[in-house]
Amino acid sequence: MQIIQKAQRPAFFVKRDGWIEPFPLDICLENNGGGSTTSGALRLTFFTPQYTKTVDAFKTGCVTAGVGNTPTVCRMGLYTVDSAGNITLVASTPDDTALFSSTWNVKALSASYKILKGHRYATGTLYVGTGGTAPAMQGAATTAGTAFGTNNDTRLNGSVSGQTDLPGTVAYSSVANTGVRWWSGLREV
């Protein structure tokens, strides 16, 4: 795991009502949403906790549920980020094809996990489905392809295409830049 010095950390990490937010939900709500998911694209939101806490569930929001689609895999995962930017899955939700079907969704992790102050992590949201329109997830637009937000130390978001389930590991070079940062919360135990 990588420890980031305070000056390098993006200042996006809040606690609200027992939920840890890698970036504030208010940003999403003020910007009216996020964007449609793409089947098989693991959407990543990177963060550096300011506290050491044990977490046991994810919360995510849908701007709109999918229409006429058939979800086959709907999962969320927590990844550690090493000094080279590679990610490793350390906690996840079980598959639940109804996960992204309502406005606010809470799903327990298969096992609780302790996140450590100053270390880099990423939350991952994966939707795999066929037909119709995929759900639109709560998020906020960012600028893809700029120096800020795309290097390992300050990266805010990314995407890994072609997934059929949450990958156990992903190389930094396989994480593409994306212009939307998906919102999710982690419940403190």
Coordinates of N, CA and C in Angstrom, one line a residue:
M1 N 0.8 -1.2 0.0 CA 0.0 0.0 0.0 C 0.9 1.2 0.0
Q2 N 0.3 2.3 -0.6 CA 1.1 3.5 -0.7 C 0.6 4.5 0.3
I3 N 1.5 5.2 1.0 CA 1.2 6.3 1.9 C 1.5 7.6 1.2
I4 N 0.5 8.4 1.2 CA 0.6 9.7 0.5 C 0.9 10.8 1.5
Q5 N 1.9 11.7 1.2 CA 2.1 12.8 2.1 C 1.0 13.8 1.9
K6 N 0.7 14.5 3.0 CA -0.5 15.4 3.1 C -0.6 16.3 1.9
A7 N 0.5 16.9 1.5 CA 0.5 17.9 0.4 C 0.1 17.3 -0.9
Q8 N 0.2 16.0 -1.1 CA -0.1 15.3 -2.3 C -1.6 14.8 -2.4
R9 N -2.2 14.7 -1.2 CA -3.5 14.1 -1.1 C -4.6 15.0 -1.7
P10 N -5.5 14.5 -2.6 CA -6.6 15.3 -3.0 C -7.5 15.5 -1.8
A11 N -8.0 16.7 -1.6 CA -8.8 17.0 -0.4 C -10.3 16.6 -0.6
F12 N -10.5 15.4 -0.9 CA -11.9 14.9 -1.0 C -12.0 13.6 -0.1
F13 N -12.5 13.8 1.1 CA -12.8 12.7 2.0 C -13.6 13.3 3.1
V14 N -14.8 12.9 3.3 CA -15.6 13.4 4.4 C -16.3 12.2 5.1
K15 N -16.8 12.5 6.3 CA -17.6 11.6 7.1 C -18.9 12.2 7.4
R16 N -20.0 11.5 7.1 CA -21.3 12.0 7.4 C -22.3 10.9 7.8
D17 N -22.8 11.1 9.0 CA -23.9 10.2 9.5 C -23.4 8.7 9.5
G18 N -22.2 8.4 9.9 CA -21.7 7.0 9.9 C -21.2 6.5 8.6
W19 N -21.2 7.4 7.5 CA -20.7 6.9 6.2 C -19.4 7.7 5.9
I20 N -18.5 7.1 5.3 CA -17.2 7.7 4.8 C -17.4 7.9 3.3
E21 N -17.3 9.1 2.9 CA -17.4 9.4 1.5 C -16.1 9.8 0.8
P22 N -15.6 9.0 -0.1 CA -14.4 9.3 -0.8 C -14.4 10.7 -1.4
F23 N -15.5 11.2 -1.8 CA -15.7 12.6 -2.1 C -17.1 13.0 -1.8
P24 N -17.4 14.3 -1.5 CA -18.7 14.7 -1.0 C -19.9 14.4 -1.9
L25 N -20.9 13.8 -1.4 CA -22.1 13.6 -2.2 C -22.7 14.9 -2.6
D26 N -22.5 16.0 -1.9 CA -23.1 17.3 -2.2 C -22.6 17.7 -3.6
I27 N -21.4 17.4 -4.0 CA -20.8 17.7 -5.3 C -21.7 17.1 -6.4
C28 N -22.1 15.8 -6.2 CA -22.9 15.1 -7.2 C -24.3 15.7 -7.3
L29 N -24.9 16.0 -6.1 CA -26.3 16.5 -6.1 C -26.3 17.9 -6.7
E30 N -25.3 18.7 -6.5 CA -25.2 20.1 -7.1 C -25.1 20.0 -8.6
N31 N -24.4 18.9 -9.1 CA -24.2 18.8 -10.5 C -25.2 17.9 -11.2
N32 N -26.3 17.6 -10.5 CA -27.4 16.8 -11.0 C -26.9 15.4 -11.6
G33 N -26.2 14.7 -10.9 CA -26.0 13.3 -11.4 C -24.6 12.8 -11.6
G34 N -24.5 12.0 -12.6 CA -23.3 11.3 -12.9 C -23.3 10.9 -14.3
G35 N -23.6 9.7 -14.6 CA -23.7 9.2 -16.0 C -24.1 7.8 -16.1
S36 N -24.4 7.4 -17.3 CA -24.8 6.0 -17.6 C -23.6 5.1 -17.4
T37 N -23.9 3.9 -16.9 CA -22.8 2.9 -16.7 C -22.6 2.3 -18.1
T38 N -21.5 1.6 -18.3 CA -21.3 0.8 -19.5 C -21.0 -0.6 -19.0
S39 N -21.8 -1.5 -19.6 CA -21.6 -2.9 -19.2 C -20.2 -3.4 -19.3
G40 N -19.7 -4.0 -18.2 CA -18.3 -4.5 -18.1 C -17.3 -3.5 -17.8
A41 N -17.6 -2.2 -17.5 CA -16.6 -1.2 -17.2 C -16.6 -1.1 -15.7
L42 N -15.5 -1.4 -15.1 CA -15.2 -1.2 -13.6 C -14.9 0.3 -13.4
R43 N -15.8 1.0 -12.7 CA -15.6 2.5 -12.5 C -14.9 2.6 -11.1
L44 N -13.8 3.3 -11.1 CA -13.0 3.5 -9.9 C -13.0 4.9 -9.4
T45 N -13.1 5.1 -8.1 CA -12.9 6.3 -7.4 C -11.9 6.2 -6.4
F46 N -10.8 7.0 -6.5 CA -9.6 6.8 -5.7 C -9.7 7.8 -4.5
F47 N -9.2 7.4 -3.4 CA -9.2 8.3 -2.2 C -8.1 7.9 -1.2
T48 N -7.8 8.8 -0.3 CA -6.9 8.6 0.8 C -7.6 9.0 2.1
P49 N -7.9 8.0 3.0 CA -8.6 8.2 4.2 C -7.8 9.1 5.2
Q50 N -8.5 10.0 5.9 CA -7.9 10.8 6.9 C -8.1 10.2 8.3
Y51 N -8.6 9.0 8.3 CA -8.9 8.2 9.6 C -8.6 6.8 9.3
T52 N -8.3 6.0 10.4 CA -8.3 4.6 10.3 C -9.6 4.1 10.9
K53 N -10.4 3.4 10.0 CA -11.7 2.9 10.4 C -12.0 1.6 9.8
T54 N -12.8 0.8 10.4 CA -13.3 -0.5 9.9 C -14.6 -0.2 9.2
V55 N -14.8 -0.7 8.0 CA -16.0 -0.5 7.2 C -16.7 -1.9 6.9
D56 N -18.0 -1.9 6.8 CA -18.7 -3.1 6.5 C -19.7 -3.1 5.4
A57 N -19.9 -2.0 4.8 CA -20.9 -1.9 3.7 C -20.6 -0.8 2.7
F58 N -21.2 -0.9 1.5 CA -21.2 0.2 0.5 C -22.6 0.8 0.4
K59 N -22.6 2.1 0.1 CA -23.8 2.8 -0.3 C -23.6 3.5 -1.6
T60 N -24.5 3.4 -2.5 CA -24.4 4.0 -3.8 C -25.7 4.6 -4.2
G61 N -25.7 5.5 -5.1 CA -26.9 6.1 -5.6 C -27.1 5.9 -7.1
C62 N -28.3 5.7 -7.5 CA -28.7 5.7 -8.9 C -29.5 7.0 -9.3
V63 N -29.1 7.7 -10.3 CA -29.8 8.8 -10.8 C -31.1 8.2 -11.5
T64 N -30.9 7.2 -12.3 CA -32.0 6.5 -12.9 C -31.7 5.0 -13.0
A65 N -32.7 4.2 -12.7 CA -32.5 2.7 -12.8 C -32.4 2.4 -14.3
G66 N -31.9 1.2 -14.6 CA -31.9 0.7 -16.0 C -33.3 0.5 -16.5
V67 N -33.4 0.6 -17.8 CA -34.7 0.4 -18.5 C -34.6 -0.6 -19.5
G68 N -35.4 -1.7 -19.4 CA -35.4 -2.8 -20.4 C -34.1 -3.6 -20.4
N69 N -33.3 -3.5 -19.4 CA -32.0 -4.2 -19.4 C -32.1 -5.4 -18.5
T70 N -31.2 -6.3 -18.7 CA -31.1 -7.5 -17.9 C -29.7 -7.6 -17.2
P71 N -29.6 -7.1 -15.9 CA -28.3 -7.2 -15.3 C -27.9 -8.6 -14.9
T72 N -26.6 -9.0 -15.1 CA -26.1 -10.3 -14.8 C -25.1 -10.2 -13.6
V73 N -24.4 -9.1 -13.5 CA -23.5 -8.9 -12.3 C -23.6 -7.5 -11.9
C74 N -23.8 -7.3 -10.6 CA -23.8 -5.9 -10.0 C -23.1 -6.0 -8.7
R75 N -21.9 -5.5 -8.6 CA -21.0 -5.6 -7.4 C -20.3 -4.3 -7.2
M76 N -19.8 -4.2 -5.9 CA -18.9 -3.1 -5.6 C -17.7 -3.7 -4.8
G77 N -16.6 -3.1 -5.0 CA -15.4 -3.6 -4.4 C -14.5 -2.5 -3.8
L78 N -13.7 -2.8 -2.8 CA -12.7 -1.9 -2.3 C -11.3 -2.4 -2.6
Y79 N -10.5 -1.5 -3.2 CA -9.2 -1.9 -3.7 C -8.1 -1.1 -2.9
T80 N -6.9 -1.7 -2.6 CA -5.8 -1.0 -2.2 C -5.0 -0.6 -3.4
V81 N -4.2 0.5 -3.3 CA -3.4 1.0 -4.4 C -2.0 1.0 -3.9
D82 N -1.1 0.3 -4.7 CA 0.3 0.3 -4.3 C 1.1 1.5 -4.9
S83 N 2.4 1.5 -4.6 CA 3.2 2.7 -5.0 C 3.3 2.9 -6.5
A84 N 3.0 1.8 -7.3 CA 3.1 1.9 -8.7 C 1.7 2.2 -9.3
G85 N 0.7 2.3 -8.5 CA -0.7 2.5 -9.0 C -1.5 1.3 -9.3
N86 N -0.9 0.1 -9.1 CA -1.7 -1.1 -9.3 C -2.7 -1.3 -8.2
I87 N -3.8 -1.9 -8.5 CA -4.9 -2.1 -7.5 C -5.1 -3.5 -7.2
T88 N -5.5 -3.8 -5.9 CA -5.8 -5.2 -5.4 C -7.1 -5.2 -4.7
L89 N -8.0 -6.1 -5.0 CA -9.3 -6.2 -4.3 C -9.1 -6.7 -2.9
V90 N -9.6 -6.0 -1.9 CA -9.5 -6.5 -0.5 C -10.8 -6.7 0.2
A91 N -11.9 -6.2 -0.4 CA -13.2 -6.4 0.2 C -14.2 -6.1 -1.0
S92 N -15.4 -6.8 -0.9 CA -16.4 -6.7 -1.9 C -17.7 -7.1 -1.4
T93 N -18.7 -6.7 -2.2 CA -20.1 -7.2 -2.0 C -20.3 -8.4 -2.8
P94 N -21.3 -9.3 -2.3 CA -21.7 -10.4 -3.2 C -22.4 -9.8 -4.4
D95 N -22.6 -10.6 -5.4 CA -23.4 -10.2 -6.6 C -24.8 -10.1 -6.2
D96 N -25.4 -9.0 -6.7 CA -26.9 -8.7 -6.4 C -27.4 -8.0 -7.6
T97 N -28.1 -8.6 -8.5 CA -28.6 -8.0 -9.7 C -29.6 -6.9 -9.5
A98 N -30.1 -6.7 -8.3 CA -31.0 -5.6 -7.9 C -30.2 -4.5 -7.3
L99 N -28.9 -4.6 -7.2 CA -28.1 -3.6 -6.5 C -28.3 -2.1 -7.0
F100 N -28.4 -2.0 -8.3 CA -28.5 -0.6 -8.9 C -29.9 -0.3 -9.4
S101 N -30.9 -0.9 -8.8 CA -32.3 -0.7 -9.3 C -33.1 0.3 -8.6
S102 N -32.6 0.9 -7.5 CA -33.3 2.0 -6.8 C -32.4 3.2 -6.6
T103 N -33.0 4.2 -6.0 CA -32.3 5.5 -5.9 C -31.1 5.4 -4.9
W104 N -31.3 4.8 -3.7 CA -30.2 4.6 -2.8 C -30.1 3.2 -2.5
N105 N -28.9 2.6 -2.5 CA -28.7 1.2 -2.4 C -27.5 1.0 -1.3
V106 N -27.8 0.1 -0.4 CA -26.8 -0.3 0.6 C -26.6 -1.8 0.5
K107 N -25.3 -2.2 0.5 CA -25.0 -3.6 0.3 C -23.8 -3.9 1.3
A108 N -24.0 -4.9 2.1 CA -22.9 -5.3 3.0 C -21.8 -5.9 2.3
L109 N -20.6 -5.7 2.8 CA -19.4 -6.4 2.3 C -19.4 -7.8 2.8
S110 N -18.8 -8.7 2.0 CA -18.7 -10.1 2.4 C -18.0 -10.3 3.8
A111 N -17.1 -9.4 4.1 CA -16.4 -9.3 5.4 C -16.0 -7.9 5.6
S112 N -16.0 -7.4 6.8 CA -15.5 -6.0 7.1 C -14.0 -5.9 6.8
Y113 N -13.6 -4.6 6.7 CA -12.2 -4.3 6.3 C -11.8 -3.1 7.0
K114 N -10.6 -3.0 7.5 CA -10.0 -1.8 8.1 C -9.2 -1.0 7.1
I115 N -9.7 0.2 6.8 CA -9.0 1.1 6.0 C -8.0 2.0 6.9
L116 N -6.9 2.3 6.4 CA -5.8 2.9 7.2 C -5.6 4.3 6.8
K117 N -5.5 5.2 7.7 CA -5.2 6.6 7.5 C -3.9 6.8 6.6
G118 N -4.0 7.6 5.6 CA -2.9 7.9 4.8 C -2.6 7.0 3.7
H119 N -3.2 5.8 3.6 CA -3.0 4.9 2.5 C -4.0 5.1 1.3
R120 N -3.6 4.7 0.1 CA -4.4 4.9 -1.1 C -5.4 3.8 -1.3
Y121 N -6.6 4.1 -1.6 CA -7.6 3.1 -1.9 C -8.4 3.5 -3.1
A122 N -9.2 2.6 -3.6 CA -10.2 2.9 -4.7 C -11.5 2.1 -4.5
T123 N -12.6 2.8 -4.6 CA -13.8 2.0 -4.7 C -14.1 1.7 -6.1
G124 N -14.7 0.5 -6.3 CA -15.0 0.0 -7.7 C -16.5 -0.3 -7.8
T125 N -17.1 0.1 -8.9 CA -18.5 -0.2 -9.1 C -18.5 -0.9 -10.5
L126 N -19.2 -2.1 -10.5 CA -19.3 -2.9 -11.7 C -20.7 -3.3 -12.0
Y127 N -21.1 -2.9 -13.2 CA -22.4 -3.4 -13.7 C -22.2 -4.2 -15.0
V128 N -22.7 -5.4 -15.1 CA -22.6 -6.2 -16.3 C -24.1 -6.5 -16.7
G129 N -24.5 -6.2 -17.9 CA -25.9 -6.5 -18.3 C -26.0 -6.5 -19.8
T130 N -27.2 -6.8 -20.2 CA -27.5 -6.8 -21.7 C -28.8 -6.1 -21.9
G131 N -28.9 -5.6 -23.1 CA -30.2 -5.0 -23.6 C -30.5 -3.7 -22.9
G132 N -31.4 -2.9 -23.5 CA -32.0 -1.7 -22.9 C -30.9 -0.7 -22.5
T133 N -31.3 0.1 -21.5 CA -30.4 1.2 -21.0 C -29.9 0.8 -19.6
A134 N -28.6 0.9 -19.5 CA -28.0 0.6 -18.2 C -28.3 1.7 -17.2
P135 N -28.2 1.4 -15.9 CA -28.5 2.5 -14.9 C -27.5 3.6 -15.0
A136 N -28.0 4.8 -14.6 CA -27.1 6.0 -14.5 C -26.8 6.1 -13.0
M137 N -25.5 6.2 -12.7 CA -25.1 6.2 -11.3 C -24.8 7.6 -10.8
Q138 N -24.9 7.9 -9.5 CA -24.6 9.2 -8.9 C -23.1 9.4 -9.0
G139 N -22.8 10.6 -9.5 CA -21.4 10.9 -9.7 C -21.2 12.4 -10.1
A140 N -20.0 12.8 -10.4 CA -19.8 14.2 -10.8 C -18.7 14.2 -11.9
A141 N -18.9 15.1 -12.8 CA -18.0 15.2 -14.0 C -16.6 15.7 -13.5
T142 N -15.6 15.2 -14.0 CA -14.2 15.7 -13.8 C -13.6 15.8 -15.1
T143 N -12.4 16.4 -15.2 CA -11.7 16.6 -16.4 C -10.7 15.4 -16.7
A144 N -11.1 14.6 -17.7 CA -10.2 13.4 -18.0 C -9.0 13.9 -18.8
G145 N -7.9 13.2 -18.6 CA -6.8 13.4 -19.5 C -5.9 14.6 -19.1
T146 N -6.1 15.1 -17.9 CA -5.2 16.2 -17.5 C -4.2 15.6 -16.5
A147 N -3.2 16.4 -16.2 CA -2.2 15.9 -15.3 C -2.7 15.6 -13.9
F148 N -3.6 16.6 -13.4 CA -4.2 16.4 -12.1 C -5.3 15.4 -12.2
G149 N -5.3 14.4 -11.3 CA -6.4 13.4 -11.3 C -6.1 12.2 -12.1
T150 N -5.0 12.1 -12.8 CA -4.7 10.9 -13.6 C -3.4 10.3 -13.3
N151 N -2.5 10.9 -12.5 CA -1.3 10.2 -12.1 C -1.6 9.5 -10.8
N152 N -0.7 8.6 -10.4 CA -1.0 7.7 -9.3 C -1.2 8.4 -8.0
D153 N -0.5 9.5 -7.7 CA -0.6 10.2 -6.4 C -1.9 11.0 -6.3
T154 N -2.4 11.5 -7.3 CA -3.6 12.4 -7.3 C -4.7 11.9 -8.1
R155 N -4.7 10.7 -8.6 CA -5.7 10.2 -9.5 C -7.1 10.2 -8.7
L156 N -8.1 10.7 -9.3 CA -9.4 10.8 -8.7 C -10.3 9.7 -9.2
N157 N -10.2 9.3 -10.5 CA -11.1 8.3 -11.0 C -10.5 7.6 -12.2
G158 N -11.1 6.5 -12.6 CA -10.6 5.7 -13.7 C -11.6 4.6 -14.1
S159 N -11.3 3.9 -15.1 CA -12.2 2.9 -15.6 C -11.4 1.7 -16.2
V160 N -11.9 0.5 -16.0 CA -11.2 -0.7 -16.6 C -12.3 -1.4 -17.4
S161 N -12.2 -1.5 -18.7 CA -13.2 -2.1 -19.5 C -13.1 -3.6 -19.6
G162 N -14.1 -4.3 -20.1 CA -14.1 -5.7 -20.5 C -14.2 -6.6 -19.3
Q163 N -14.8 -6.2 -18.2 CA -14.8 -7.0 -17.0 C -16.1 -7.8 -16.9
T164 N -16.1 -9.1 -16.4 CA -17.3 -9.9 -16.2 C -17.5 -10.1 -14.8
D165 N -16.6 -9.7 -13.9 CA -16.7 -9.7 -12.5 C -15.6 -8.8 -11.9
L166 N -15.7 -8.5 -10.6 CA -14.6 -7.7 -10.0 C -13.3 -8.4 -10.2
P167 N -12.3 -7.7 -10.8 CA -11.0 -8.3 -10.9 C -10.2 -8.3 -9.6
G168 N -9.4 -9.3 -9.4 CA -8.6 -9.4 -8.1 C -7.5 -8.4 -8.1
T169 N -6.9 -8.1 -9.3 CA -5.8 -7.1 -9.4 C -5.9 -6.4 -10.8
V170 N -5.5 -5.2 -10.8 CA -5.5 -4.5 -12.1 C -4.2 -3.7 -12.1
A171 N -3.4 -3.8 -13.2 CA -2.2 -3.0 -13.4 C -2.6 -1.5 -13.7
Y172 N -1.7 -0.6 -13.2 CA -2.0 0.8 -13.4 C -2.1 1.2 -14.8
S173 N -1.4 0.5 -15.7 CA -1.4 0.8 -17.1 C -2.8 0.4 -17.8
S174 N -3.6 -0.4 -17.1 CA -4.8 -0.9 -17.6 C -6.0 0.0 -17.2
V175 N -5.7 1.0 -16.3 CA -6.8 1.9 -15.8 C -6.8 3.1 -16.8
A176 N -7.9 3.2 -17.5 CA -8.1 4.4 -18.4 C -8.7 5.6 -17.7
N177 N -8.4 6.8 -18.3 CA -8.9 8.0 -17.7 C -10.4 8.0 -18.1
T178 N -11.2 8.7 -17.2 CA -12.6 8.8 -17.4 C -13.0 10.2 -16.9
G179 N -14.1 10.7 -17.5 CA -14.6 12.0 -17.1 C -15.6 12.1 -16.1
V180 N -16.0 10.9 -15.4 CA -17.0 10.9 -14.4 C -16.4 10.2 -13.2
R181 N -16.6 10.8 -12.0 CA -16.2 10.2 -10.7 C -17.5 9.7 -10.1
W182 N -17.6 8.3 -9.9 CA -18.8 7.7 -9.3 C -18.7 7.9 -7.8
W183 N -19.9 8.1 -7.2 CA -20.0 8.3 -5.8 C -20.4 7.0 -5.1
S184 N -19.7 6.7 -4.0 CA -20.1 5.6 -3.1 C -19.7 6.0 -1.7
G185 N -20.4 5.4 -0.7 CA -20.0 5.6 0.7 C -19.6 4.3 1.3
L186 N -18.8 4.4 2.3 CA -18.4 3.2 3.1 C -18.9 3.3 4.5
R187 N -19.7 2.3 5.0 CA -20.2 2.5 6.4 C -19.2 2.1 7.4
E188 N -19.0 3.0 8.4 CA -18.2 2.7 9.5 C -18.8 1.7 10.5
V189 N -18.0 0.8 11.0 CA -18.5 -0.1 12.0 C -18.5 0.5 13.4

